XYZ file of C-alpha atoms in Angstrom:
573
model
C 49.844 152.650 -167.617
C 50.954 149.016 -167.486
C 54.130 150.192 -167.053
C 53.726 151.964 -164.373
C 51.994 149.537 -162.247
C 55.201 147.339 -162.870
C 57.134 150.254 -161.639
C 54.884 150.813 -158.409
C 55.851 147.460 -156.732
C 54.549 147.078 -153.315
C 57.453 143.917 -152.893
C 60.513 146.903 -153.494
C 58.703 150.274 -152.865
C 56.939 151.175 -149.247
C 53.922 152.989 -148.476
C 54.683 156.105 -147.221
C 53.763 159.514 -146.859
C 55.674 163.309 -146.213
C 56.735 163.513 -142.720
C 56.287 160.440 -141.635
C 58.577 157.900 -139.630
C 56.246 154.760 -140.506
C 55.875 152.613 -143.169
C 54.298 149.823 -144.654
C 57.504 147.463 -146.677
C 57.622 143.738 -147.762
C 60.419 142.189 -145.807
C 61.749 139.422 -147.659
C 63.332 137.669 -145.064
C 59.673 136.928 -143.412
C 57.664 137.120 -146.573
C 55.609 139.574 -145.305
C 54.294 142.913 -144.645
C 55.080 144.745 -141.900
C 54.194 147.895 -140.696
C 57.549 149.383 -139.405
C 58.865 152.781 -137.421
C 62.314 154.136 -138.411
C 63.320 156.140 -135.796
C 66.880 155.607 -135.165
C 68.419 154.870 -138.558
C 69.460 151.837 -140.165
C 71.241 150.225 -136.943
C 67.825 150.479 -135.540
C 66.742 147.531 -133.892
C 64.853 144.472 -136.380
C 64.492 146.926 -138.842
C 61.601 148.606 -136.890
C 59.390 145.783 -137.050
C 56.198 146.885 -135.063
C 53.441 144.858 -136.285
C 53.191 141.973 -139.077
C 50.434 142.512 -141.158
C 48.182 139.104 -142.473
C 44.879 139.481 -144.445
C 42.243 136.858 -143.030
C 38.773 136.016 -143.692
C 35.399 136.542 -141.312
C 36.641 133.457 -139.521
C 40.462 134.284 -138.953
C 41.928 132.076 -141.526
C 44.691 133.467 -143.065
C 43.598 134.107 -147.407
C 46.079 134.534 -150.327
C 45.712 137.354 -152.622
C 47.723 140.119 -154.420
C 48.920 143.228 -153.163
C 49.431 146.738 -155.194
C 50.385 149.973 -154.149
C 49.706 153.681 -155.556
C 51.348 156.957 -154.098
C 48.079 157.181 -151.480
C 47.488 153.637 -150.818
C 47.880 149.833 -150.191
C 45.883 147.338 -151.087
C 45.108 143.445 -151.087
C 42.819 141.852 -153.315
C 41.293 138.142 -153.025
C 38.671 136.086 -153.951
C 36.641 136.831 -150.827
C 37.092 140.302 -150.878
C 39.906 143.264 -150.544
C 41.497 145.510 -148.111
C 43.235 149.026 -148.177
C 45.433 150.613 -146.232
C 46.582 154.564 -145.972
C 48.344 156.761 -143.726
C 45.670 159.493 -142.533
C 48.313 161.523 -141.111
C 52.435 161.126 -139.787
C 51.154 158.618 -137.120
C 48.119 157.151 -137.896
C 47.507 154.180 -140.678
C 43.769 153.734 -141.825
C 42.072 150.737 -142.593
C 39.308 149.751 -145.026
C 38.244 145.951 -146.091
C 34.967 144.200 -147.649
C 35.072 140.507 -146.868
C 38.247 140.392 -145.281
C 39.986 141.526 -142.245
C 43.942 142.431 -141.136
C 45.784 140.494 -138.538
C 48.321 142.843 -136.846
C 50.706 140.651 -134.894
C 53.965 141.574 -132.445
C 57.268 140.307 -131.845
C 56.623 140.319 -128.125
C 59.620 141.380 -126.441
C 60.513 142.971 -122.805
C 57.484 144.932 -121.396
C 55.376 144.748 -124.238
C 51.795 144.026 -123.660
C 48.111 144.812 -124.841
C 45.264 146.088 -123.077
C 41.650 146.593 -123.838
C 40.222 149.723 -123.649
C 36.610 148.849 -124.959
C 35.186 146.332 -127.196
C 36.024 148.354 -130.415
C 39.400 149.083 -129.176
C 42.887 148.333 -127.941
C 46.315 149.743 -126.405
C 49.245 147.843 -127.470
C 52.585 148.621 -125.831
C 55.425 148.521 -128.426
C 58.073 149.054 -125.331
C 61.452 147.838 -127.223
C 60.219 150.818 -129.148
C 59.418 153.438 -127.151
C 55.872 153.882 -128.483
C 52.375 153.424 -128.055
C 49.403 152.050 -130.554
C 45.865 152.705 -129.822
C 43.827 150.471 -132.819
C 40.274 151.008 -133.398
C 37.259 150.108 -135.314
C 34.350 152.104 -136.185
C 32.988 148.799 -138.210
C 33.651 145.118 -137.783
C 34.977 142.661 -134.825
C 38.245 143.042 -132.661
C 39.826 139.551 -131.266
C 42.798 140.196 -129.096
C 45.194 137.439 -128.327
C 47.854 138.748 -125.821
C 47.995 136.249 -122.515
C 49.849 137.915 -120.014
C 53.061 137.313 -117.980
C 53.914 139.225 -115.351
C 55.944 141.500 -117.064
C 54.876 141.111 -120.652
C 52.959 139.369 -122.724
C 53.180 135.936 -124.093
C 52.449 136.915 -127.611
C 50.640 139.748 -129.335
C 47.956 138.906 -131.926
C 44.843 141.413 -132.847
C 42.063 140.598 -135.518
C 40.162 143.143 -137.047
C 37.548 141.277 -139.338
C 34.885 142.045 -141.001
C 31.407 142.487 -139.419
C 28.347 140.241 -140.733
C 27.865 142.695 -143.819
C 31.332 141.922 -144.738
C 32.572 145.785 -143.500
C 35.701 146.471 -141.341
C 37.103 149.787 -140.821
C 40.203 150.543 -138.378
C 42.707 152.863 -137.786
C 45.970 152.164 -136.407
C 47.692 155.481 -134.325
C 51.373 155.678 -132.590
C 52.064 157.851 -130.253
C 54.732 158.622 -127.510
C 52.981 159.585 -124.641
C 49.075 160.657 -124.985
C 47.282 159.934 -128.481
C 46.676 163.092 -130.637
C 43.615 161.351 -131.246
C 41.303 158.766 -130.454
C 38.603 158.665 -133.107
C 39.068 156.163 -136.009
C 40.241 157.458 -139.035
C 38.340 157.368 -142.303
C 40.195 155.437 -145.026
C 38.916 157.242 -147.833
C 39.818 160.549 -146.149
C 43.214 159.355 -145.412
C 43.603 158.219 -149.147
C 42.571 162.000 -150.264
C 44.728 163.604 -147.638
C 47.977 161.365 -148.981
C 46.945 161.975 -152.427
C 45.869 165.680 -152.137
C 49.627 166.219 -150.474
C 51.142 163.764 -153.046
C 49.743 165.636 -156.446
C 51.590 168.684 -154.502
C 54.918 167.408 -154.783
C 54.440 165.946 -158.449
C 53.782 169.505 -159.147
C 56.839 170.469 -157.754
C 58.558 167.534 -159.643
C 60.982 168.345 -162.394
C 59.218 167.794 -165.837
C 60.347 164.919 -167.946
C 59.184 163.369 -171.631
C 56.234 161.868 -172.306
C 57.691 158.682 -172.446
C 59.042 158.825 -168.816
C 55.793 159.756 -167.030
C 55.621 156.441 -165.265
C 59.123 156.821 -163.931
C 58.532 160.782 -162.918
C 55.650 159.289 -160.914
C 57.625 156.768 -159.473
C 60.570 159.202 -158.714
C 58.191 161.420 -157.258
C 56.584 159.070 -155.151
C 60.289 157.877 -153.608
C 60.989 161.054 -153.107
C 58.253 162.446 -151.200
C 57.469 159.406 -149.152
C 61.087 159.378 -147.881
C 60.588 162.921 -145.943
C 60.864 162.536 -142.774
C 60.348 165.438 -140.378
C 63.239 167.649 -138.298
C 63.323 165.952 -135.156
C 66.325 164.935 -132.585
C 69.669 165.918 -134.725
C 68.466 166.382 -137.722
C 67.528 170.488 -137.614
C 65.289 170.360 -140.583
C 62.877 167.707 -142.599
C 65.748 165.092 -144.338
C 64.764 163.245 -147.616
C 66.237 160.297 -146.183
C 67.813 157.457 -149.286
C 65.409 155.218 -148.463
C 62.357 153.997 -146.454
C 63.383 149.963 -146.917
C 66.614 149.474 -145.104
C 69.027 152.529 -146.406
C 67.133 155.002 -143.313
C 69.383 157.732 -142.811
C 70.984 160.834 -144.708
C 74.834 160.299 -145.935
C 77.025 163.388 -146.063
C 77.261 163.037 -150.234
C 73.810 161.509 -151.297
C 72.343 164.647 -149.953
C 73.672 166.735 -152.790
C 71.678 165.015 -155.645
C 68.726 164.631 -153.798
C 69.550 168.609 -153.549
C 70.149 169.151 -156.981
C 66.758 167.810 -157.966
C 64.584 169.959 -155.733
C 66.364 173.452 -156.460
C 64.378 174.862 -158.952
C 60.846 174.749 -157.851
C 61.764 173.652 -153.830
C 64.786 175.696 -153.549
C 64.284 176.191 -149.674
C 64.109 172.293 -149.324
C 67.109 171.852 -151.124
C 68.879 174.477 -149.086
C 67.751 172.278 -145.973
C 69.411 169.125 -147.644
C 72.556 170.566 -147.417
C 72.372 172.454 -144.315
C 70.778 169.439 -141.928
C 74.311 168.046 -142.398
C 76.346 170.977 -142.627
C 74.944 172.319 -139.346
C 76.596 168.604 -137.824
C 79.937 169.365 -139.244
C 82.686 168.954 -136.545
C 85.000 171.910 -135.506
C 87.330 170.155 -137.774
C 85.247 171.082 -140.708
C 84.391 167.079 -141.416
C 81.038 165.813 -142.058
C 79.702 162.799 -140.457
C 79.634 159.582 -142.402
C 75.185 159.935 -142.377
C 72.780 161.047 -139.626
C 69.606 160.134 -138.353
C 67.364 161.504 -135.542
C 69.195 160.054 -132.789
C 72.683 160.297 -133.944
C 75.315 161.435 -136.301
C 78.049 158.760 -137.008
C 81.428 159.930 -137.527
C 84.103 157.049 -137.835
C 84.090 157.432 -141.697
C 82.872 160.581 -144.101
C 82.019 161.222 -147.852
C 84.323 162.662 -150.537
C 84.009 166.456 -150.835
C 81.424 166.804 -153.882
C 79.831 169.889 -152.151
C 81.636 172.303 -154.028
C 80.180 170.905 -157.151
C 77.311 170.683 -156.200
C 76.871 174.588 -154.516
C 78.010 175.815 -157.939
C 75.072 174.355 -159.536
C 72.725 175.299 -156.974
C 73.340 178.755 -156.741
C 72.854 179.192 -160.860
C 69.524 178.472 -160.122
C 68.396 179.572 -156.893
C 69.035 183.421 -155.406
C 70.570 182.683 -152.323
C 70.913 185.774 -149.799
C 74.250 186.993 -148.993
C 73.462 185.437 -145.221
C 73.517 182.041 -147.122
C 76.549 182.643 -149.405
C 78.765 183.782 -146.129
C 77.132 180.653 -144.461
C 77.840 178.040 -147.111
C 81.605 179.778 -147.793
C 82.225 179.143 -143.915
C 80.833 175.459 -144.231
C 82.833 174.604 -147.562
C 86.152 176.306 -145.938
C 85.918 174.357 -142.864
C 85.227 171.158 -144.906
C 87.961 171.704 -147.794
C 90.617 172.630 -144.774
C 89.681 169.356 -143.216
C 90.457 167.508 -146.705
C 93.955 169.346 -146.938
C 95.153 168.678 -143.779
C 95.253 165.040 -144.363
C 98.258 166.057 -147.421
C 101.938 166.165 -146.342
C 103.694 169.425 -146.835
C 103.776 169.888 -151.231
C 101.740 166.177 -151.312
C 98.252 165.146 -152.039
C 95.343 164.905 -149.852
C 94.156 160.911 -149.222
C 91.148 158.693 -148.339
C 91.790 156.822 -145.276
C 89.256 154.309 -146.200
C 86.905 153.723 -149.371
C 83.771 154.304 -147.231
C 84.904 158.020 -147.189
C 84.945 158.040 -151.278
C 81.962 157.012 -151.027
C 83.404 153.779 -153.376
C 83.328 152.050 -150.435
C 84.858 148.823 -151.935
C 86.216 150.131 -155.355
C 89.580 147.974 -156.760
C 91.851 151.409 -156.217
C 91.394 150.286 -152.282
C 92.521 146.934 -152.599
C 95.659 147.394 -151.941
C 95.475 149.623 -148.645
C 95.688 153.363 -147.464
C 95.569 155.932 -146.522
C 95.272 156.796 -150.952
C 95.686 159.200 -152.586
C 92.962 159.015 -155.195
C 92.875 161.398 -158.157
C 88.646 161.981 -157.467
C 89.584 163.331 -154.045
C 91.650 166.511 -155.342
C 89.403 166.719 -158.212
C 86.746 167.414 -155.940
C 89.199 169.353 -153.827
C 89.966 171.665 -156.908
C 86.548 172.055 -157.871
C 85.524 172.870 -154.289
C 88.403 175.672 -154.029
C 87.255 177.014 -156.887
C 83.635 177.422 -156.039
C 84.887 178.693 -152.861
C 86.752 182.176 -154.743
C 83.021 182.338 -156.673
C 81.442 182.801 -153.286
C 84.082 185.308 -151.945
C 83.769 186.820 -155.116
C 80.001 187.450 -154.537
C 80.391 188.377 -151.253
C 83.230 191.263 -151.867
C 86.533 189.278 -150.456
C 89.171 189.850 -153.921
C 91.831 188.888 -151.797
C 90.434 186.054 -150.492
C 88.897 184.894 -153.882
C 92.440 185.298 -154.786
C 93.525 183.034 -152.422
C 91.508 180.169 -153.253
C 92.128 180.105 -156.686
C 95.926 180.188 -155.890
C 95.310 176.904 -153.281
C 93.146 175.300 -156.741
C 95.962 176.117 -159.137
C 98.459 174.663 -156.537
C 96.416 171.415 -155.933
C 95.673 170.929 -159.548
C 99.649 170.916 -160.525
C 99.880 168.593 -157.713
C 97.446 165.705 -158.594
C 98.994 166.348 -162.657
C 102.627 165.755 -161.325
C 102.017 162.967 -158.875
C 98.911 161.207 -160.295
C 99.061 161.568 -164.197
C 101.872 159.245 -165.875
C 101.755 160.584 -169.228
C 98.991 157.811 -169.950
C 96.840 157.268 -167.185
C 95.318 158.544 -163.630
C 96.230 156.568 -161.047
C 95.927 156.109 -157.382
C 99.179 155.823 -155.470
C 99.912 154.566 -151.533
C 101.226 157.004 -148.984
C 105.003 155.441 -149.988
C 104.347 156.184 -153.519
C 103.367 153.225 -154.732
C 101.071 152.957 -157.938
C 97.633 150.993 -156.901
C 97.771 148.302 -160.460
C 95.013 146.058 -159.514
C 91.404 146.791 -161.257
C 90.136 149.396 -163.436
C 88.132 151.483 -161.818
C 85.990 153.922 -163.128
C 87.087 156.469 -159.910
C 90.193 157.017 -162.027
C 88.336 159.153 -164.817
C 86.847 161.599 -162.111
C 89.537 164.600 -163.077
C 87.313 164.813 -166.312
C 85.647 166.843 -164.141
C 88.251 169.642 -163.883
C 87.526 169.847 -167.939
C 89.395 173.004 -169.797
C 91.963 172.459 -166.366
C 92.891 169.338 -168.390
C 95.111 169.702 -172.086
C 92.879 168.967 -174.718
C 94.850 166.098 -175.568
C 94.382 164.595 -172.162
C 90.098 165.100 -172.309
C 90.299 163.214 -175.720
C 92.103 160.277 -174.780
C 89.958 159.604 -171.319
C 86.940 160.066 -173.139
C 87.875 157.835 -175.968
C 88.638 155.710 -173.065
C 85.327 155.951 -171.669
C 83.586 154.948 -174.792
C 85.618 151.993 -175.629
C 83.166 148.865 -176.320
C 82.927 146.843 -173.448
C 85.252 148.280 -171.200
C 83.321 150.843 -169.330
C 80.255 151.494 -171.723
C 77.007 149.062 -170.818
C 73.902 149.559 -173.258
C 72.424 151.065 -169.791
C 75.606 153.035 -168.692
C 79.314 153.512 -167.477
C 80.482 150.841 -165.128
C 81.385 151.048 -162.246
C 84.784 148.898 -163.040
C 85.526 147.485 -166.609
C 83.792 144.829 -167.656
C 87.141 143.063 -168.425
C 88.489 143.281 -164.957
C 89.179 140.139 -162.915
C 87.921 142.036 -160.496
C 84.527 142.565 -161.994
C 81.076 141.666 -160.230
C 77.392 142.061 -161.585
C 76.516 142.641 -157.871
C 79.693 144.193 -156.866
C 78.751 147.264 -155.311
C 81.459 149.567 -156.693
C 83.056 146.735 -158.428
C 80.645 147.251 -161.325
C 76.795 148.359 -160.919
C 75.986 151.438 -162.471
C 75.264 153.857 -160.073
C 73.186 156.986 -160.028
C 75.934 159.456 -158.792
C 78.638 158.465 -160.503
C 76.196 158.467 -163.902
C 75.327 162.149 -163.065
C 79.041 163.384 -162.484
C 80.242 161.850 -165.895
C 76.944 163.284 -167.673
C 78.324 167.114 -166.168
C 82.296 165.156 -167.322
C 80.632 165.560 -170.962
C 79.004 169.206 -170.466
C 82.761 170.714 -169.466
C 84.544 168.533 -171.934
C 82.682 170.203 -174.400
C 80.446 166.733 -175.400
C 77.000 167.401 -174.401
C 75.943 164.747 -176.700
C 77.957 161.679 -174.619
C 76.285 163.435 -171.462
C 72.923 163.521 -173.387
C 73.624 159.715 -174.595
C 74.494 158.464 -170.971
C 71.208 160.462 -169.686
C 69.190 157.977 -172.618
C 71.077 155.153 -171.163
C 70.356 156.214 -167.559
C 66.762 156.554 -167.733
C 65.407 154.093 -170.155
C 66.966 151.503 -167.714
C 65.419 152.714 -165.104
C 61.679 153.348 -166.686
C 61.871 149.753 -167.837
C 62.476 150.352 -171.424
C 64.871 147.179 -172.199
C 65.835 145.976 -168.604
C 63.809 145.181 -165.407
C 63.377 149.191 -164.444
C 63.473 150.714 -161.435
C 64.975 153.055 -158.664
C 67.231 151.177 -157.024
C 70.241 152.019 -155.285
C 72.113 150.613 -158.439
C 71.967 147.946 -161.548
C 73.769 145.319 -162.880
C 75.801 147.237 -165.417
C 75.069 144.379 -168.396
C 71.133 143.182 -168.135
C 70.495 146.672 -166.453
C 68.706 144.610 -163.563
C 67.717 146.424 -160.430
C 70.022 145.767 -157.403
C 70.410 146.284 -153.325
C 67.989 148.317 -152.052
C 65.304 148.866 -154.258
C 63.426 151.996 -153.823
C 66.296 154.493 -153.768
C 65.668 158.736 -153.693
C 69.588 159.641 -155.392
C 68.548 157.337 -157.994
C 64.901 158.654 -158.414
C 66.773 162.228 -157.908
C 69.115 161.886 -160.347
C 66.528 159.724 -163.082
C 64.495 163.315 -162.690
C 67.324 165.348 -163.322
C 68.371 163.380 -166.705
C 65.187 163.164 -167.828
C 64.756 166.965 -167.288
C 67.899 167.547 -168.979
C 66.614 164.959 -172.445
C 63.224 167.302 -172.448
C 64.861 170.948 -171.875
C 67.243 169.762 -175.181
C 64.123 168.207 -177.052
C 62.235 171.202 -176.520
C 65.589 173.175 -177.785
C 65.852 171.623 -181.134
């Protein structure tokens, strides 16, 4: 268990709950707690600071003390007493503290102001916002420090503390327009409620070892917290990447979020694919992400949809209504992809944010590029494409797109393949030398496409000491490239994607033990077990350290998946 209280850090990972579009997060920046709304994506405004939360004593002076956090609640723990916080429902945070009280405190901007409705409680107007809070005790003393001017006030600063036995209890509710409520919530039915909902989805969670219980819980924990409910443009609830700063759902981190809900969600993981899907442009592109309030198109993902359909539909019975559906989507998208080849040519990235390698070394040197992961994908996507005509009675359209797959794969072998090596090449041919990236290995996933002789070379490749191989994973980039960073982004970090497409590289390159290896790898670093642990958006390939945003759900996504995979072939032997 002392693991996993290193594992639940309140400083990386926010409270939470299913549905919600608040949170409680540490932002480092202001060394504090704040509770936040994240309407609006990650543009939004100050990171949806709405109030700033400061334990204090009976007389208002703030106290030091030590946070923790558990899937239901958050808590603070000093000397002079303790506090605890929960979310009683989508809107509403509850309160609960012996000997100490919470200072809630807002950036007073344009038109925002406080009001008292009674002694035991207050209307704040959070107008750069859009919203509404009504706070209220059913215990202790409310202080409200909000001098007005004119238009706004001068500053916004509201005590709850404790009453003369040492009791406060409060609720916090947003709201739009009129309050769904107005009584003050419970704490300790708030706490039940989150963890009654909470022991759901670890139900639902895909089983791992013993040994990686603390990092199931964890994963779990990401992954239901980050739900956030259909709502504007997004058509159905979106497991958004993250609840610190990553608030939005990209066009390719949605299919291993996907992948890890299918077989006991499967109608969740349908919606994962279809919130985007049913944004796609007449073009047949996918926006870059989305968000309630917008879909942002300037740049897009790579096309790993095809993979990833293939594996869904092994394990979930999809109607033929969904098969036609998802054969319409993946046309429209794979046409999209081909119509950026010349006539007999390749199809190219016009920027590394639409790999999804957003600053990997094969962009260095310009594009538009043709990169050999982008009709890899392509190919696999064509091919999943005659599977789904296939099913749905079309022969001569099946046919067709396994004509287009053998045509595209003859093409990437004849203009990316030297003899020795993958490479990336420039729209006037030229061959992108600078770096080693790991992007260049991605036709491993083509596997029997590939000669045999071909597989054994890039794998022995792969497993060279200290070129791509970490003790946690597969870099990024080579550990002996100039070009190499410990916190380079794609210049390095091991990333949860790329680990899970090199793991499924081992399964059709006939390896399962290097997949089953990298899984090890994979999870140990993230459960703790000789680095830092973690689900961050990615790790320093070397120490295995946690980096960039720290509380990631296609890391805890993909963690579940591998560690699923390590039990299913424990339980095997």
């Amino acid at each position: 268990m002392t693991r996993l209280l290193n594992l639940f850090d309140p400083r990386s990972v926010p409270l939470s709950r299913r549905g919600s579009w608040l949170c409680v997060s540490w932002i480092a920046e202001d060394a504090a707690f704040w509770l936040r709304h994240l309407r609006g994506g990650d543009e939004h405004t100050d990171l949806g600071r709405l109030f700033k939360l400061l334990p204090v004593d009976g007389e208002g002076r703030a106290v030091s003390g030590t946070w923790s956090l558990q899937p239901d609640s958050l808590s603070f723990h000093a000397e002079v007493g303790e506090l605890h916080l929960a979310f009683a429902d989508a809107d509403t945070l509850a309160l609960q503290g012996r000997g100490l009280g919470l200072r809630l405190t807002l950036q007073s901007k344009r038109y925002d102001y406080a009001q008292r409705l009674d002694e035991r409680a207050v209307h704040v107007s959070c107008a750069s916002q859009d919203l509404s809070a009504r706070v209220a005790l059913s215990s202790g003393e409310l202080q409200l420090d909000a001098p007005w001017q004119g238009q706004r006030a001068e500053r916004i600063a509201l005590d709850m503390r404790p009453d003369a036995a040492g009791a406060v209890a409060a609720s916090v509710h947003l709201y739009r327009v009129m309050p769904a409520r107005s009584d003050v919530a419970s704490f300790e039915a708030a706490r039940a409620d989150a963890a009654a909902d909470f022991q759901a989805w670890l139900s639902q969670t895909l089983a791992v070892d013993e040994d990686l219980q603390p990092l199931r819980r964890l994963a779990a924990y990401i992954t239901w917290s980050c739900i956030v409910p259909a709502e504007g443009r997004l058509h159905y609830p979106a497991m958004y990447m993250s609840k610190n700063w990553m608030t939005n759902i990209w066009s390719w981190d949605h299919c291993f979020n996907a992948l890890a809900l299918a077989a006991q969600q499967p109608e969740l993981a349908w919606q994962q694919l279809a919130v985007l899907f049913e944004l796609q442009h007449d073009s047949g592109r996918l926006p870059d992400f989305a968000n309630d309030l917008q879909a942002y198109w300037r740049f897009t993902k790579p096309p790993v949809h095809g993979w990833t359909v293939a594996q869904l539909r092994r394990q979930s019975a999809w109607t033929q209504d969904r098969c036609t559906q998802m054969h319409e989507w993946l046309a429209a998208q794979a046409r999209s992809w081909l119509a950026t080849a010349p006539e007999g040519g390749l199809p190219a990235y016009d920027h590394g944010n639409d790999a999804g390698w957003d600053n990997a070394t094969v962009f260095l040197q310009g594009t538009p590029l043709q990169s050999p992961d982008l009709s890899s994908f392509l190919i696999l996507q064509l091919e999943e494409l005659a599977a789904l005509a296939e099913h749905l009675g079309r022969p001569a359209q099946a046919s067709e797109w396994r004509g287009q797959a053998d045509a595209l794969f003859n093409r990437l072998m004849a203009r990316l393949w030297t003899g020795e090596r993958f490479v990336a090449r420039l729209a006037d041919g030229t061959v992108v030398n600078d770096g080693d990236s790991l992007i260049a290995y991605t036709p491993l996933l083509l596997g029997s496409r590939l000669p045999a002789a071909i597989r054994e070379q890039l794998l022995a490749e792969l497993f060279e000491p200290g070129r791509f191989l970490s003790a946690h994973g597969l870099a990024t980039e080579s550990q002996r490239s100039p070009h190499y960073r410990a916190d380079g982004y794609w210049r390095g970090p091991i990333w949860a994607p790329t680990t899970m497409l090199f793991v499924d590289v081992m399964d059709r390159c006939g390896r399962p033990d290097l997949g089953d290896e990298l899984a090890r790898r994979f999870t140990a670093m993230c459960a703790g077990i000789g680095a830092a642990g973690g689900l961050a958006e990615n790790f320093d390939a070397q120490s295995g350290a946690p980096l960039r945003d720290p509380a990631f759900t296609w890391t805890s996504s993909v963690a579940l998946l591998l560690g699923h995979r390590l039990l299913k072939k424990k339980n095997t032997v």
